[in-house]
Short mmCIF file of N, CA, C and O in Angstrom, two decimals:
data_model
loop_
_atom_site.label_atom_id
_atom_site.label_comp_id
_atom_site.label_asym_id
_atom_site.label_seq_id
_atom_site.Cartn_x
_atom_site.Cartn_y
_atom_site.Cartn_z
N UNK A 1 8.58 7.42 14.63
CA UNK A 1 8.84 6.14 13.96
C UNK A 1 7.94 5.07 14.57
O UNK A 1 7.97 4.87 15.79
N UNK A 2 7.29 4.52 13.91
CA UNK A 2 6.80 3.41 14.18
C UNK A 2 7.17 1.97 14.72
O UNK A 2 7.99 1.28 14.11
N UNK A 3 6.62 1.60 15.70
CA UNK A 3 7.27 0.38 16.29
C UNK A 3 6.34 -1.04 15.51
O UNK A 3 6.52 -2.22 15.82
N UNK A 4 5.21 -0.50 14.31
CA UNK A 4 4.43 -1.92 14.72
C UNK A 4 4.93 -2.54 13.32
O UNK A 4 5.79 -1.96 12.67
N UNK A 5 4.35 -3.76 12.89
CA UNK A 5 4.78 -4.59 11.91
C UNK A 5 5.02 -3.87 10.64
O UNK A 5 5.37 -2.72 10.91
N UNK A 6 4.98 -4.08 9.34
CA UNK A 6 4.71 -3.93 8.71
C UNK A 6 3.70 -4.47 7.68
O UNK A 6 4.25 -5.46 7.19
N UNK A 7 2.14 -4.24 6.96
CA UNK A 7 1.85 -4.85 6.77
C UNK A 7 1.80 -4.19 4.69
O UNK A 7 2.38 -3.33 4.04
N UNK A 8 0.77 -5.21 4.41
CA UNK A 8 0.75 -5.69 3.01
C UNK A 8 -0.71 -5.14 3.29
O UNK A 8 -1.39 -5.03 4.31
N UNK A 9 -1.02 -4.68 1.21
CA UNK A 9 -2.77 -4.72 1.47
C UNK A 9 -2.75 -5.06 0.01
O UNK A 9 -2.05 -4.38 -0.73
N UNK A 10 -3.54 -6.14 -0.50
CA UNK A 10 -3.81 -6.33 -1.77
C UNK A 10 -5.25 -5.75 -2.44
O UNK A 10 -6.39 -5.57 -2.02
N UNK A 11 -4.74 -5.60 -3.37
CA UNK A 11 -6.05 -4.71 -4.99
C UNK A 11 -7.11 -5.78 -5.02
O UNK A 11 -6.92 -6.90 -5.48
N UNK A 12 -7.74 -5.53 -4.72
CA UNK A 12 -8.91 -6.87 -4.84
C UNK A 12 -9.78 -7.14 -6.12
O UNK A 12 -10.59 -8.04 -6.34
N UNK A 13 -9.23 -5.82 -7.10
CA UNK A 13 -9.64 -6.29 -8.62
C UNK A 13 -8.92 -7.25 -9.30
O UNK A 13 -9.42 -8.17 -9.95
N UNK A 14 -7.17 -6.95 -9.08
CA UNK A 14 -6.11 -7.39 -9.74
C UNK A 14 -5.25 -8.51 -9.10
O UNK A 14 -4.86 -9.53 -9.65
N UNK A 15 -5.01 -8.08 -7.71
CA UNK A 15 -4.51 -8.76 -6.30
C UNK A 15 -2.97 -8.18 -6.90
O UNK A 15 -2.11 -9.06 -6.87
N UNK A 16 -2.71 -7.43 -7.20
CA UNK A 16 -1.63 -6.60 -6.88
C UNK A 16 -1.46 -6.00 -5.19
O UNK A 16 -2.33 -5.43 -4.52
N UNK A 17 -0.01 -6.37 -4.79
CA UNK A 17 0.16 -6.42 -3.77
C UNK A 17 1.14 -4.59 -3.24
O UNK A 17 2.18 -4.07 -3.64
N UNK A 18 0.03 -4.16 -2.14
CA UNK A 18 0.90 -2.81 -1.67
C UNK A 18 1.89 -3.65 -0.56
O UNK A 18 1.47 -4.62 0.06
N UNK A 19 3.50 -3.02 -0.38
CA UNK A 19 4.00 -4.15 0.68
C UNK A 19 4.40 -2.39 1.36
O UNK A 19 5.18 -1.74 0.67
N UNK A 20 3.86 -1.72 2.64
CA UNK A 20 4.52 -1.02 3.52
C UNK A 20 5.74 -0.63 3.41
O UNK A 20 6.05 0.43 2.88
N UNK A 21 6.67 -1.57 3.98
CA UNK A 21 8.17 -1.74 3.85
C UNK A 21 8.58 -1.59 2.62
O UNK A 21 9.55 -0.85 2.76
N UNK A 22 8.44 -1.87 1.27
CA UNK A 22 9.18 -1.87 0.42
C UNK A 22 8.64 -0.52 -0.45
O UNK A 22 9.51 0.14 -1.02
N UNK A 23 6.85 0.01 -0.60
CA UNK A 23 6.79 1.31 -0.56
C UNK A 23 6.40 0.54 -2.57
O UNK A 23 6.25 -0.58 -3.04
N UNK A 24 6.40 2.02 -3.15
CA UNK A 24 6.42 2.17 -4.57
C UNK A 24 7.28 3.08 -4.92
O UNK A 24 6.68 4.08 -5.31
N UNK A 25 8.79 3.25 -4.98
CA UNK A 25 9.41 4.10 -5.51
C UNK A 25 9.27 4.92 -6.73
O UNK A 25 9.35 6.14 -6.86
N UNK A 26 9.02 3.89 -7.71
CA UNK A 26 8.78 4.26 -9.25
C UNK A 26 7.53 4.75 -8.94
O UNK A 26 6.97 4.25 -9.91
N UNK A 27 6.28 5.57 -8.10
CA UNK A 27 5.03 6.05 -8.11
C UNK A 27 5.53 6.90 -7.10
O UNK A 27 4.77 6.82 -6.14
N UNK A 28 6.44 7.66 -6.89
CA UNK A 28 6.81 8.48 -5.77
C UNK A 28 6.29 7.75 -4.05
O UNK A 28 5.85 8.59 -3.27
N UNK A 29 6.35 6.63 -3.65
CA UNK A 29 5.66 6.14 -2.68
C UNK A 29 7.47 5.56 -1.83
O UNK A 29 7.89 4.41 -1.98
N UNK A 30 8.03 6.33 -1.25
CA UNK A 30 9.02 5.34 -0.84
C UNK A 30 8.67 4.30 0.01
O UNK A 30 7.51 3.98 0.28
N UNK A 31 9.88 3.68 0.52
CA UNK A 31 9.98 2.98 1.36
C UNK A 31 9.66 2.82 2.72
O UNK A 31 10.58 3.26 3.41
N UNK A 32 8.73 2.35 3.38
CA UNK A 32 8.70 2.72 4.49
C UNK A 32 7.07 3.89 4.64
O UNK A 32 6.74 4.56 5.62
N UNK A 33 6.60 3.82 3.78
CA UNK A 33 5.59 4.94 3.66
C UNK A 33 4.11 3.79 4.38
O UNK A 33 3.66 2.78 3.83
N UNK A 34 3.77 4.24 5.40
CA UNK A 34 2.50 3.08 5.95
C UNK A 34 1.45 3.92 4.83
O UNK A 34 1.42 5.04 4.32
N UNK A 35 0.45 2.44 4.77
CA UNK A 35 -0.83 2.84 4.27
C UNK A 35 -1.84 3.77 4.60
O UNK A 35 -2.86 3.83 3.92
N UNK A 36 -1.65 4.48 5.56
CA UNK A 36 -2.66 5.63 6.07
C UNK A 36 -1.61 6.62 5.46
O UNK A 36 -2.27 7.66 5.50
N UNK A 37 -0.94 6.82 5.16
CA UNK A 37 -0.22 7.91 4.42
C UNK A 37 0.36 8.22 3.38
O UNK A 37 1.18 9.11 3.20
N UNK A 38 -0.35 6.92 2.18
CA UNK A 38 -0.61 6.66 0.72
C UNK A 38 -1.67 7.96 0.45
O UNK A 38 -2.49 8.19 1.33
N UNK A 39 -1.65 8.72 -0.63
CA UNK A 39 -2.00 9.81 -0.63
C UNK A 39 -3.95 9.03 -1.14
O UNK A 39 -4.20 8.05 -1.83
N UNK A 40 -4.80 9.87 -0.53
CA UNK A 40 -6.55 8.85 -1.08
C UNK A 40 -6.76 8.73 -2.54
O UNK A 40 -7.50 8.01 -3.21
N UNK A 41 -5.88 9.66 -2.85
CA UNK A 41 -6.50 9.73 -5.01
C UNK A 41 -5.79 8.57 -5.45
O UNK A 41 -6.11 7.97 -6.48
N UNK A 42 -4.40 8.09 -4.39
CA UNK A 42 -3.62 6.72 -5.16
C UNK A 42 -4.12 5.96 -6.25
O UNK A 42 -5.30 5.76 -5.95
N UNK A 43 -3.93 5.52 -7.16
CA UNK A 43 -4.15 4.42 -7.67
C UNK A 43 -3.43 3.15 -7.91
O UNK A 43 -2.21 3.03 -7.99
N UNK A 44 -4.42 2.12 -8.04
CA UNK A 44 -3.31 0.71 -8.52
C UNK A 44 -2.47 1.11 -9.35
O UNK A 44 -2.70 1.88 -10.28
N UNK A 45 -1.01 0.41 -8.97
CA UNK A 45 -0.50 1.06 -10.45
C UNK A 45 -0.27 -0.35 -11.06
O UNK A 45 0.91 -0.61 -10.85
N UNK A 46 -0.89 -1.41 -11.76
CA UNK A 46 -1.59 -2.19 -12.08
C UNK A 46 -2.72 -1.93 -13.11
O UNK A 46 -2.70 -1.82 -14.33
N UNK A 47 -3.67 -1.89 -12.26
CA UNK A 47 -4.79 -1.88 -13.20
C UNK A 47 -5.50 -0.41 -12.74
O UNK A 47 -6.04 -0.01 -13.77
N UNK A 48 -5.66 0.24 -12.02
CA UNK A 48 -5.90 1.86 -11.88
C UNK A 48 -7.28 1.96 -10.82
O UNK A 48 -8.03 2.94 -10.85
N UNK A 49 -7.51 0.59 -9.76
CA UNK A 49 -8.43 0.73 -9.39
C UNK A 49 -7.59 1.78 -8.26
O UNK A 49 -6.37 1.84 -8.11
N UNK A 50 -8.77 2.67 -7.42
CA UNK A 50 -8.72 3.32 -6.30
C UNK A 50 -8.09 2.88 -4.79
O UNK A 50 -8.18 1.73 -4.35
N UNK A 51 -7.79 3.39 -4.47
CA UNK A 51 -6.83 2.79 -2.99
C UNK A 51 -8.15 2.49 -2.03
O UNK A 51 -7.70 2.20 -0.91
N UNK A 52 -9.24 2.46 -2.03
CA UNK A 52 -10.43 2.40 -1.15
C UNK A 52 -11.06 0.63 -2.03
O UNK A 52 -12.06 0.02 -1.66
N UNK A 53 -10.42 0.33 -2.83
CA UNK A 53 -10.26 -1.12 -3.24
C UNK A 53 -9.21 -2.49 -3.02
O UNK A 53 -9.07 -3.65 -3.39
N UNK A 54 -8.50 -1.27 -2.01
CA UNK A 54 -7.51 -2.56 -1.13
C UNK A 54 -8.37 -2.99 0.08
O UNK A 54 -9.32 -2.58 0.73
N UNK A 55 -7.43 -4.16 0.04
CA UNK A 55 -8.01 -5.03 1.55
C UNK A 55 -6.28 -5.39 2.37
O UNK A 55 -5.32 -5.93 1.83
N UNK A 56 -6.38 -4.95 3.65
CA UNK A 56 -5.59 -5.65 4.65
C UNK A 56 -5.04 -7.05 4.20
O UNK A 56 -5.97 -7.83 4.03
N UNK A 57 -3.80 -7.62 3.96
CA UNK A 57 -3.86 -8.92 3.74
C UNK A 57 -3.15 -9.60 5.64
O UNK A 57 -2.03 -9.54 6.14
N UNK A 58 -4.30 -10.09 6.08
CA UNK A 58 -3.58 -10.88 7.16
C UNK A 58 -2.59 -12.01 7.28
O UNK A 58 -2.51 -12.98 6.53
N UNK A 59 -1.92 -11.77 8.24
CA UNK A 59 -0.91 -12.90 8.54
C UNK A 59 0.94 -12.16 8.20
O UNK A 59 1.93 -12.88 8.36
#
C-alpha cells in the first residue's frame, strides 16, 4: 500500500481529469488504481486520446 499522495493527471487534448483516488469504475479502473498501473493502451474516455497524452497536474 502506498503511503504517498494521491495525485491527478489531466488529457491535454480535452483536459479531462484522471483523479488516482477516485479511479474510473465505469472503464474497469477502480479506485485507488495509481497511474503507473493504468493499463498503456488506456484511453481518454472523453475524447480517446492515448494515456502518453496526460500531464501530471501539480499542486
Amino acid at each position: 500500500m502506498s503511503t504517498q499522495p494521491w495525485r491527478k493527471f489531466q488529457c491535454v487534448p480535452c483536459g479531462e481529469i484522471y483523479d488516482e483516488e477516485l479511479g474510473v469504475p465505469e472503464f474497469n479502473i477502480p479506485p485507488g488504481t495509481r497511474w503507473e498501473d493504468v493499463p498503456e493502451d488506456w484511453l481518454c474516455m472523453a475524447c480517446g486520446a492515448p494515456k502518453s497524452d496526460y500531464v501530471l497536474l501539480e499542486g
